[in-house]
Amino acid sequence: MCFGALCSYAANSQETRALTTGFSVSNSGGKTLESTVGEISGSTMAASGKGLRSGHSGTSHSPGVVYDLTASTNASGQALFQWTSVGADGLSGQAAYVEVKIATYPITYANYSTINSSFTLASLAPGSVEQELYGGLTAGKTYYTAVRVRDGANMYGRLSANATFGTAPVRPRAPVVSGVVAGGNFTISWGAVTSNVAGSTITVQNYEVYYSTALSGAISGPVTLPNSTLSYSVATSPLRWYFLKALDGDGFRSDASVWLNNSDEVSRTVADDSRAVVDMSPYVEDFLATSGLQPVLQHEPQFESGSTVVSYRFYFRDAANNEVTQHLAEDVTLILPLSRTGAFTVSAVSPAVNYSVYDYSAYFYNGVEDVKIGGTVNPSDGSVSILTRRPGLYKVKQVIRAQSFSVIQTEPRKVFTPNGDGVWDQFNIVYDNPEGLAITDAKVYDLSGAEIASLRSGTYGAQASLAWDGRRSNGDKAVSGIYIYQFKAGSKFYNGTMVVAR
């Protein structure tokens, strides 16, 4: 407590860092004791504010201090700030504004006025929860934020405690690679990486080459190459898998490229959790490289419950990092684990056929339901493999396999629309054939009994399905209507109906 000139205003303003007060004796005849608390913004207080009045005593208090400020970042890299509103007089009364400061260092009273990254909001009623998104932040940084509340007389409250948050690094786009075996050497080639996953132009500092003997083996490397080098050659033995990453000037690394085998030119996409793979031929690899598409295999644990053991999504990204739905012209091999944890080893491209009737099956989600597509279970490495040409969501479920031939499901159920849009363009008959019965006389008929076309091996587990694309045997489009499918498994006939809608 102090009296007289020792507590007079300096430069027409007074700031209190803590809950301190200033008292003075007025010049009026009454010699009243007067007090203020807080900091005045600007050179003068508003006429309607908390003034010092002659002939009486008055006390004014600063706005409240925010006590629960939090900050986090969303998937778009924006910061989300949240706090509970306080009042113009502690926790009561309506404050005017909230000022939010953002910096890459702790915010204090000493540096508060020098921080330019800020925004001001109208204050809500005390007790209300305020939220605000803030963008334009630099990737890969740690940030600090703090707030102060201001009342209608431009008096500030105390500075809140700092909240911290970090922005995720924006990685370079993964290199699109291809490999060629020639003259006892294996050469990996790739196009220059010029953008990050957000589509912004970047400069790559180095390319890094890694290798391993198997998916579960130790990763060796990197071999660091300058950004001007776009190929790398190694011997075809010993057998290894190679992949690349790009490193930008800020020290951010890309995701891994597809893995390439140095002996048979097979490329492999490894899931983000390193527990599932997609193997593809040089034809598919070249097609994707020419199209600028990067295959992605992503673990989707939110679907893993009940009988669903694991779930992965297979898709592609273009040069702008947009997700692309691209049906392939040739099968790729999708190899999924049979457990959520534990050992998972894949070294061969085509696992051996080996399963029991109490087993696992792969399923494909068609946008409506899970379609059973079977697959080949390999207990020796704990995997199930399927052949597919379709990107999408795949699951492994624990099932009791059929001990004799059975039709599992038709996909779609009845109606298909063969219009070339990639959605239900063919009718698939998915079946289990544990006895290896011969499939013969697979035909399509109209309702008059006339033969229209032949069923062919489909893409739902390759040999474990039959399909019709809605065309007659001569290649003409079949008209809209109801059709009958029929085929023979061993000595028994199976049939059903399907509907073409155009």
Coordinates of C-alpha atoms in Angstrom, one line a residue:
M1 CA 0.0 0.0 0.0
C2 CA 1.3 3.5 -0.8
F3 CA 0.1 7.1 -0.8
G4 CA 0.7 10.3 -2.6
A5 CA 2.9 10.8 -5.7
L6 CA 4.6 7.4 -5.3
C7 CA 1.5 5.8 -6.8
S8 CA 0.6 8.4 -9.4
Y9 CA 0.0 7.5 -13.1
A10 CA 3.1 7.2 -15.3
A11 CA 2.5 8.4 -18.9
N12 CA -1.3 8.3 -18.2
S13 CA -1.4 4.6 -17.7
Q14 CA -0.9 2.0 -14.9
E15 CA -0.3 -1.7 -15.3
T16 CA -0.5 -4.3 -12.5
R17 CA 1.2 -7.6 -13.3
A18 CA -0.4 -9.2 -10.3
L19 CA -3.3 -8.3 -8.2
T20 CA -1.7 -5.1 -6.8
T21 CA -3.4 -1.8 -6.2
G22 CA -2.6 1.9 -6.4
F23 CA -4.0 4.4 -3.9
S24 CA -3.8 8.2 -3.9
V25 CA -5.4 11.1 -2.0
S26 CA -7.5 13.3 -4.2
N27 CA -7.0 17.0 -4.6
S28 CA -10.6 17.7 -3.8
G29 CA -11.7 19.3 -0.6
G30 CA -12.9 16.0 0.7
K31 CA -9.4 14.4 0.4
T32 CA -10.9 11.0 -0.5
L33 CA -9.0 7.8 -0.9
E34 CA -9.2 6.4 -4.4
S35 CA -7.9 3.1 -6.0
T36 CA -7.5 1.4 -9.4
V37 CA -6.5 -2.1 -10.4
G38 CA -5.3 -3.2 -13.9
E39 CA -3.7 -1.7 -16.9
I40 CA -5.1 1.0 -19.1
S41 CA -4.7 0.5 -22.9
G42 CA -3.7 3.7 -24.5
S43 CA -3.1 7.2 -23.1
T44 CA -6.5 7.7 -21.5
M45 CA -9.4 5.8 -20.0
A46 CA -12.8 6.1 -21.5
A47 CA -15.1 8.7 -19.9
S48 CA -17.5 6.0 -18.9
G49 CA -14.8 3.8 -17.5
K50 CA -13.4 3.3 -14.1
G51 CA -12.4 6.9 -13.4
L52 CA -11.1 8.8 -10.3
R53 CA -13.9 11.0 -9.2
S54 CA -13.5 14.1 -6.9
G55 CA -15.3 14.0 -3.6
H56 CA -15.7 10.3 -3.1
S57 CA -13.8 7.0 -3.0
G58 CA -14.0 4.3 -5.7
T59 CA -12.4 1.0 -6.4
S60 CA -12.2 -0.7 -9.9
H61 CA -10.9 -4.2 -10.6
S62 CA -9.3 -5.6 -13.7
P63 CA -10.9 -8.2 -16.0
G64 CA -10.5 -11.9 -15.0
V65 CA -7.6 -14.1 -16.1
V66 CA -8.2 -17.1 -18.4
Y67 CA -7.3 -20.2 -16.4
D68 CA -7.9 -23.1 -18.8
L69 CA -6.4 -22.1 -22.2
T70 CA -5.7 -25.1 -24.4
A71 CA -4.3 -25.4 -27.9
S72 CA -4.1 -28.3 -30.4
T73 CA -3.7 -28.8 -34.1
N74 CA -6.1 -30.5 -36.5
A75 CA -5.5 -32.6 -39.6
S76 CA -5.3 -29.4 -41.8
G77 CA -2.5 -27.9 -39.7
Q78 CA -4.7 -25.3 -38.1
A79 CA -4.5 -24.5 -34.4
L80 CA -7.6 -24.8 -32.3
F81 CA -7.7 -22.6 -29.2
Q82 CA -10.2 -23.1 -26.5
W83 CA -10.9 -21.4 -23.1
T84 CA -13.7 -20.5 -20.7
S85 CA -14.7 -16.8 -20.8
V86 CA -14.1 -14.6 -17.8
G87 CA -15.7 -11.3 -16.9
A88 CA -14.9 -7.6 -16.8
D89 CA -14.6 -7.8 -13.1
G90 CA -13.0 -11.1 -12.3
L91 CA -15.5 -13.7 -13.2
S92 CA -18.5 -11.3 -13.3
G93 CA -19.6 -8.6 -15.7
Q94 CA -19.3 -8.6 -19.5
A95 CA -15.7 -8.1 -20.8
A96 CA -15.2 -6.6 -24.2
Y97 CA -12.4 -8.4 -26.0
V98 CA -10.0 -11.3 -25.7
E99 CA -6.5 -10.9 -27.2
V100 CA -4.7 -14.1 -28.3
K101 CA -0.9 -14.0 -28.9
I102 CA 1.0 -16.8 -30.7
A103 CA 4.8 -17.2 -30.8
T104 CA 7.6 -19.8 -31.1
Y105 CA 8.9 -18.9 -27.7
P106 CA 7.3 -18.4 -24.2
I107 CA 5.1 -15.4 -24.0
T108 CA 5.7 -13.0 -21.0
Y109 CA 4.8 -9.5 -20.0
A110 CA 8.2 -8.3 -21.2
N111 CA 7.7 -9.5 -24.8
Y112 CA 3.9 -9.4 -25.0
S113 CA 3.7 -6.1 -26.9
T114 CA 6.3 -7.1 -29.5
I115 CA 4.5 -10.3 -30.7
N116 CA 2.8 -9.5 -33.9
S117 CA 1.1 -12.9 -34.4
S118 CA -2.2 -12.3 -32.7
F119 CA -5.9 -11.9 -33.1
T120 CA -8.7 -10.3 -31.1
L121 CA -12.2 -11.6 -30.5
A122 CA -15.3 -10.2 -28.9
S123 CA -15.6 -11.8 -25.4
L124 CA -18.5 -14.1 -24.6
A125 CA -20.5 -14.1 -21.4
P126 CA -18.6 -15.4 -18.4
G127 CA -18.6 -19.2 -18.2
S128 CA -19.1 -19.6 -21.9
V129 CA -16.6 -21.8 -23.8
E130 CA -14.8 -20.0 -26.6
Q131 CA -13.1 -21.7 -29.6
E132 CA -11.2 -20.3 -32.5
L133 CA -9.2 -21.8 -35.4
Y134 CA -6.0 -20.1 -36.5
G135 CA -4.1 -21.0 -39.7
G136 CA -0.9 -20.0 -41.6
L137 CA 1.4 -21.7 -39.1
T138 CA 4.8 -23.1 -40.1
A139 CA 5.0 -26.9 -40.2
G140 CA 7.2 -28.8 -37.8
K141 CA 7.3 -26.1 -35.1
T142 CA 6.5 -25.8 -31.4
Y143 CA 4.3 -22.8 -30.6
Y144 CA 3.2 -21.0 -27.4
T145 CA 0.0 -19.1 -26.9
A146 CA -1.4 -16.9 -24.1
V147 CA -4.4 -14.6 -23.8
R148 CA -5.4 -11.4 -22.0
V149 CA -8.9 -10.1 -21.5
R150 CA -9.8 -6.4 -22.0
D151 CA -12.9 -4.5 -20.7
G152 CA -14.9 -1.7 -22.3
A153 CA -12.5 0.9 -20.7
N154 CA -9.5 -0.7 -22.4
M155 CA -8.2 -2.1 -19.2
Y156 CA -6.3 -5.4 -19.5
G157 CA -6.5 -8.3 -17.2
R158 CA -3.5 -10.4 -16.3
L159 CA -1.7 -12.7 -18.8
S160 CA -2.9 -16.3 -18.8
A161 CA -0.5 -19.2 -18.5
N162 CA 1.1 -20.3 -21.7
A163 CA -0.4 -23.3 -23.6
T164 CA 1.9 -25.1 -26.1
F165 CA 1.2 -27.0 -29.2
G166 CA 3.1 -28.4 -32.2
T167 CA 2.5 -28.4 -35.9
A168 CA 3.1 -31.6 -37.8
P169 CA 5.8 -31.6 -40.4
V170 CA 4.7 -31.5 -44.0
R171 CA 6.6 -34.3 -45.5
P172 CA 7.9 -34.5 -49.1
R173 CA 6.0 -36.7 -51.4
A174 CA 7.3 -40.2 -51.5
P175 CA 9.5 -41.0 -54.6
V176 CA 7.8 -42.9 -57.4
V177 CA 10.3 -45.6 -58.2
S178 CA 10.8 -48.4 -60.7
G179 CA 13.5 -51.2 -61.0
V180 CA 15.1 -53.1 -63.9
V181 CA 17.3 -56.2 -63.8
A182 CA 20.0 -56.3 -66.5
G183 CA 23.5 -57.8 -66.8
G184 CA 23.6 -59.0 -63.2
N185 CA 22.7 -55.5 -61.8
F186 CA 19.5 -54.1 -60.4
T187 CA 18.9 -50.4 -61.2
I188 CA 16.4 -48.3 -59.3
S189 CA 15.2 -45.2 -61.0
W190 CA 12.9 -42.4 -59.8
G191 CA 11.5 -39.0 -60.8
A192 CA 12.6 -35.9 -59.0
V193 CA 10.4 -35.0 -56.0
T194 CA 9.3 -31.4 -56.3
S195 CA 6.4 -31.1 -53.9
N196 CA 5.3 -32.0 -50.4
V197 CA 2.2 -33.9 -49.5
A198 CA 0.3 -30.6 -49.3
G199 CA 1.1 -29.8 -52.9
S200 CA 3.6 -27.0 -52.2
T201 CA 6.8 -26.8 -54.2
I202 CA 9.9 -27.9 -52.2
T203 CA 13.6 -28.5 -52.9
V204 CA 14.8 -31.9 -52.0
Q205 CA 18.2 -32.0 -50.3
N206 CA 19.0 -35.7 -50.6
Y207 CA 17.5 -39.1 -51.6
E208 CA 18.1 -41.9 -49.2
V209 CA 18.3 -45.6 -50.1
Y210 CA 17.4 -48.3 -47.5
Y211 CA 17.3 -52.1 -47.8
S212 CA 16.3 -55.2 -45.9
T213 CA 16.3 -58.9 -46.5
A214 CA 12.6 -59.2 -45.6
L215 CA 9.7 -57.2 -44.3
S216 CA 10.5 -58.2 -40.7
G217 CA 14.2 -57.9 -41.2
A218 CA 16.5 -55.1 -39.9
I219 CA 16.5 -52.0 -42.1
S220 CA 20.0 -51.0 -43.3
G221 CA 21.0 -47.6 -44.6
P222 CA 20.6 -45.0 -45.6
V223 CA 22.8 -44.6 -48.6
T224 CA 22.6 -40.8 -49.1
L225 CA 22.5 -39.5 -52.6
P226 CA 22.6 -35.9 -53.9
N227 CA 19.3 -34.4 -55.2
S228 CA 20.7 -34.5 -58.8
T229 CA 21.0 -38.3 -58.7
L230 CA 17.9 -40.1 -59.9
S231 CA 19.1 -43.8 -60.1
Y232 CA 21.0 -46.3 -58.0
S233 CA 22.5 -49.7 -59.1
V234 CA 23.2 -52.8 -57.0
A235 CA 24.0 -56.4 -57.6
T236 CA 21.2 -58.9 -58.0
S237 CA 22.6 -60.9 -55.0
P238 CA 22.2 -61.3 -52.2
L239 CA 18.5 -61.0 -52.3
R240 CA 17.2 -57.7 -50.8
W241 CA 14.3 -55.4 -50.8
Y242 CA 15.1 -51.7 -51.5
F243 CA 13.1 -48.5 -50.9
L244 CA 13.7 -44.7 -51.1
K245 CA 12.9 -41.7 -49.0
A246 CA 13.3 -38.0 -49.9
L247 CA 14.8 -35.5 -47.4
D248 CA 14.0 -31.8 -47.8
G249 CA 15.9 -28.8 -46.7
D250 CA 14.0 -28.6 -43.4
G251 CA 15.0 -32.1 -42.4
F252 CA 11.6 -33.6 -43.1
R253 CA 11.6 -37.1 -44.6
S254 CA 9.0 -38.6 -47.0
D255 CA 7.2 -41.8 -46.5
A256 CA 8.9 -44.8 -48.0
S257 CA 8.5 -45.5 -51.7
V258 CA 7.3 -48.9 -52.8
W259 CA 9.8 -51.7 -52.0
L260 CA 11.7 -53.2 -54.9
N261 CA 13.2 -56.7 -55.1
N262 CA 16.6 -56.8 -56.7
S263 CA 16.2 -60.2 -58.3
D264 CA 12.8 -60.5 -59.9
E265 CA 11.7 -56.8 -60.4
V266 CA 8.7 -57.3 -58.1
S267 CA 7.7 -54.1 -56.3
R268 CA 6.1 -54.1 -52.9
T269 CA 4.0 -51.5 -51.0
V270 CA 4.4 -51.9 -47.3
A271 CA 1.7 -50.8 -44.9
D272 CA 2.2 -47.9 -42.5
D273 CA 2.5 -50.3 -39.6
S274 CA 4.8 -52.7 -41.6
R275 CA 2.5 -55.6 -41.1
A276 CA 0.8 -56.0 -44.5
V277 CA 2.0 -55.6 -48.1
V278 CA 0.8 -55.4 -51.7
D279 CA 3.1 -57.1 -54.3
M280 CA 2.8 -56.0 -57.9
S281 CA 4.3 -57.0 -61.2
P282 CA 6.6 -54.7 -63.4
Y283 CA 3.6 -54.0 -65.6
V284 CA 1.6 -52.6 -62.8
E285 CA 4.6 -50.8 -61.4
D286 CA 5.3 -49.1 -64.7
F287 CA 1.7 -48.2 -65.2
L288 CA 1.6 -46.5 -61.8
A289 CA 4.9 -44.7 -62.3
T290 CA 3.8 -43.4 -65.7
S291 CA 0.5 -42.2 -64.2
G292 CA 2.3 -40.5 -61.3
L293 CA 0.4 -42.6 -58.8
Q294 CA 1.7 -43.7 -55.4
P295 CA 0.2 -46.9 -53.9
V296 CA -0.7 -46.6 -50.2
L297 CA -1.6 -49.4 -47.8
Q298 CA -3.0 -48.0 -44.6
H299 CA -3.9 -49.8 -41.3
E300 CA -7.5 -49.1 -40.3
P301 CA -7.7 -50.3 -36.6
Q302 CA -11.1 -48.7 -36.0
F303 CA -12.7 -51.6 -37.9
E304 CA -11.0 -54.3 -35.8
S305 CA -13.5 -55.7 -33.4
G306 CA -15.5 -58.9 -33.0
S307 CA -14.5 -61.5 -35.6
T308 CA -12.6 -58.9 -37.7
V309 CA -8.9 -59.5 -36.9
V310 CA -7.3 -56.8 -39.1
S311 CA -8.3 -54.2 -41.5
Y312 CA -6.3 -52.3 -44.2
R313 CA -7.2 -49.8 -46.9
F314 CA -5.4 -50.0 -50.3
Y315 CA -5.6 -46.8 -52.5
F316 CA -3.5 -44.4 -54.6
R317 CA -2.4 -40.8 -54.3
D318 CA -1.6 -38.5 -57.3
A319 CA 1.1 -35.8 -57.6
A320 CA -1.2 -33.4 -55.7
N321 CA -1.6 -35.9 -52.9
N322 CA -5.3 -36.4 -53.8
E323 CA -6.7 -39.9 -53.2
V324 CA -7.5 -41.6 -56.5
T325 CA -9.7 -44.6 -57.2
Q326 CA -7.9 -46.5 -59.9
H327 CA -8.9 -50.1 -60.9
L328 CA -6.0 -52.0 -62.2
A329 CA -5.8 -54.0 -65.4
E330 CA -3.8 -56.8 -63.8
D331 CA -4.0 -58.5 -60.4
V332 CA -1.8 -57.5 -57.5
T333 CA -1.2 -59.7 -54.4
L334 CA -2.5 -58.3 -51.1
I335 CA -1.0 -60.1 -48.1
L336 CA -2.5 -59.4 -44.7
P337 CA -1.6 -60.7 -41.2
L338 CA -3.8 -63.2 -39.3
S339 CA -3.3 -61.3 -36.0
R340 CA -3.3 -57.8 -34.7
T341 CA 0.0 -58.3 -32.9
G342 CA 2.9 -60.8 -33.0
A343 CA 5.2 -62.0 -35.7
F344 CA 4.4 -61.4 -39.3
T345 CA 7.0 -62.4 -41.9
V346 CA 6.7 -62.0 -45.7
S347 CA 9.6 -62.7 -47.9
A348 CA 8.1 -64.7 -50.8
V349 CA 5.9 -63.1 -53.4
S350 CA 3.5 -66.0 -53.7
P351 CA 2.8 -67.8 -50.3
A352 CA 2.2 -71.5 -50.4
V353 CA -1.4 -72.8 -50.4
N354 CA -2.0 -74.3 -47.0
Y355 CA -5.1 -73.9 -44.8
S356 CA -7.5 -75.8 -42.6
V357 CA -11.3 -75.6 -42.5
Y358 CA -11.1 -73.7 -39.2
D359 CA -9.5 -70.6 -40.6
Y360 CA -9.5 -67.1 -41.8
S361 CA -11.0 -65.3 -44.8
A362 CA -10.4 -62.0 -46.5
Y363 CA -13.4 -59.6 -47.0
F364 CA -13.8 -56.6 -49.3
Y365 CA -16.1 -53.7 -48.3
N366 CA -18.1 -52.7 -51.3
G367 CA -19.6 -49.6 -49.8
V368 CA -22.6 -51.4 -48.4
E369 CA -21.4 -54.6 -46.8
D370 CA -18.4 -56.8 -46.4
V371 CA -18.1 -59.4 -49.2
K372 CA -16.3 -62.6 -48.5
I373 CA -13.5 -63.2 -51.0
G374 CA -11.7 -66.1 -49.3
G375 CA -7.9 -66.0 -50.0
T376 CA -5.0 -68.3 -49.4
V377 CA -4.0 -68.8 -45.7
N378 CA -0.3 -69.5 -45.0
P379 CA 0.1 -70.5 -41.3
S380 CA 3.9 -70.7 -41.6
D381 CA 4.2 -66.9 -41.9
G382 CA 0.8 -65.9 -40.4
S383 CA -0.8 -64.4 -43.5
V384 CA -3.7 -64.6 -45.9
S385 CA -3.1 -63.5 -49.5
I386 CA -5.6 -62.5 -52.2
L387 CA -5.4 -61.4 -55.8
T388 CA -7.2 -58.2 -56.5
R389 CA -7.5 -55.3 -59.0
R390 CA -9.6 -53.1 -56.8
P391 CA -8.5 -50.5 -54.3
G392 CA -10.6 -50.3 -51.2
L393 CA -11.1 -51.5 -47.6
Y394 CA -10.0 -55.1 -46.9
K395 CA -10.5 -57.1 -43.7
V396 CA -9.5 -60.5 -42.4
K397 CA -12.1 -62.3 -40.3
Q398 CA -12.0 -65.5 -38.4
V399 CA -14.4 -68.0 -40.0
I400 CA -15.1 -71.7 -40.4
R401 CA -14.4 -72.5 -44.0
A402 CA -16.8 -74.6 -46.0
Q403 CA -15.8 -78.3 -46.2
S404 CA -17.5 -78.7 -49.6
F405 CA -18.3 -76.4 -52.5
S406 CA -20.6 -73.5 -51.7
V407 CA -21.5 -70.1 -53.2
I408 CA -20.5 -67.6 -50.6
Q409 CA -22.1 -64.5 -52.0
T410 CA -23.0 -62.6 -55.2
E411 CA -21.6 -59.1 -55.5
P412 CA -23.7 -57.0 -56.0
R413 CA -26.6 -59.0 -54.6
K414 CA -28.8 -58.7 -57.7
V415 CA -28.6 -55.5 -59.7
F416 CA -25.5 -54.4 -61.5
T417 CA -24.9 -51.4 -63.7
P418 CA -22.2 -52.1 -66.4
N419 CA -21.7 -48.5 -67.5
G420 CA -18.0 -48.2 -67.1
D421 CA -18.0 -45.9 -64.0
G422 CA -16.1 -48.4 -61.9
V423 CA -19.0 -49.1 -59.6
W424 CA -20.8 -52.4 -59.9
D425 CA -19.8 -52.8 -63.5
Q426 CA -19.8 -56.6 -63.3
F427 CA -21.7 -59.3 -61.5
N428 CA -19.5 -61.6 -59.3
I429 CA -20.3 -65.0 -58.0
V430 CA -17.9 -65.7 -55.1
Y431 CA -17.5 -69.3 -53.9
D432 CA -15.5 -71.6 -51.7
N433 CA -14.1 -74.7 -53.4
P434 CA -12.0 -76.6 -50.8
E435 CA -12.2 -79.9 -52.8
G436 CA -10.9 -78.3 -55.9
L437 CA -13.9 -79.3 -58.0
A438 CA -13.8 -78.5 -61.7
I439 CA -16.0 -75.5 -62.7
T440 CA -17.6 -76.1 -66.1
D441 CA -20.6 -75.0 -68.2
A442 CA -20.6 -71.5 -66.7
K443 CA -23.2 -69.7 -68.8
V444 CA -25.6 -66.7 -68.8
Y445 CA -29.1 -67.2 -70.2
D446 CA -32.0 -64.9 -70.8
L447 CA -35.5 -65.7 -69.5
S448 CA -36.4 -67.5 -72.7
G449 CA -33.5 -70.0 -72.1
A450 CA -31.3 -68.6 -74.9
E451 CA -27.6 -68.6 -74.1
I452 CA -26.3 -65.0 -73.9
A453 CA -22.6 -65.3 -72.7
S454 CA -20.1 -67.3 -70.7
L455 CA -19.1 -66.6 -67.1
R456 CA -15.4 -66.0 -66.7
S457 CA -13.0 -66.1 -63.8
G458 CA -13.5 -62.8 -61.9
T459 CA -11.3 -60.7 -59.7
Y460 CA -12.7 -61.6 -56.3
G461 CA -10.0 -63.9 -55.2
A462 CA -9.2 -64.7 -58.8
Q463 CA -10.0 -68.4 -59.3
A464 CA -12.5 -68.3 -56.4
S465 CA -15.1 -66.3 -58.4
L466 CA -17.0 -66.1 -61.7
A467 CA -18.1 -62.9 -63.3
W468 CA -20.2 -61.4 -66.1
D469 CA -19.6 -57.9 -67.5
G470 CA -23.1 -57.5 -69.0
R471 CA -22.0 -58.2 -72.6
R472 CA -23.2 -60.8 -75.0
S473 CA -20.8 -63.4 -76.5
N474 CA -20.3 -61.2 -79.6
G475 CA -19.3 -58.2 -77.4
D476 CA -22.6 -56.3 -77.8
K477 CA -24.2 -54.9 -74.6
A478 CA -27.0 -57.0 -73.2
V479 CA -30.2 -55.1 -72.8
S480 CA -31.6 -54.2 -69.4
G481 CA -33.5 -57.1 -67.8
I482 CA -33.3 -60.3 -65.7
Y483 CA -30.8 -63.0 -66.6
I484 CA -30.0 -66.4 -65.2
Y485 CA -26.5 -67.7 -64.4
Q486 CA -25.7 -71.4 -64.2
F487 CA -22.5 -73.4 -63.7
K488 CA -21.4 -76.8 -62.7
A489 CA -19.1 -77.6 -59.8
G490 CA -18.0 -81.2 -60.1
S491 CA -21.3 -83.0 -60.9
K492 CA -23.7 -80.5 -59.3
F493 CA -25.3 -77.5 -61.0
Y494 CA -25.7 -74.1 -59.3
N495 CA -27.8 -71.2 -60.6
G496 CA -29.5 -67.9 -59.7
T497 CA -30.7 -64.6 -61.2
M498 CA -29.1 -61.2 -61.8
V499 CA -30.4 -57.9 -63.1
V500 CA -28.8 -55.7 -65.7
A501 CA -29.7 -52.0 -65.3
R502 CA -28.6 -49.5 -67.8

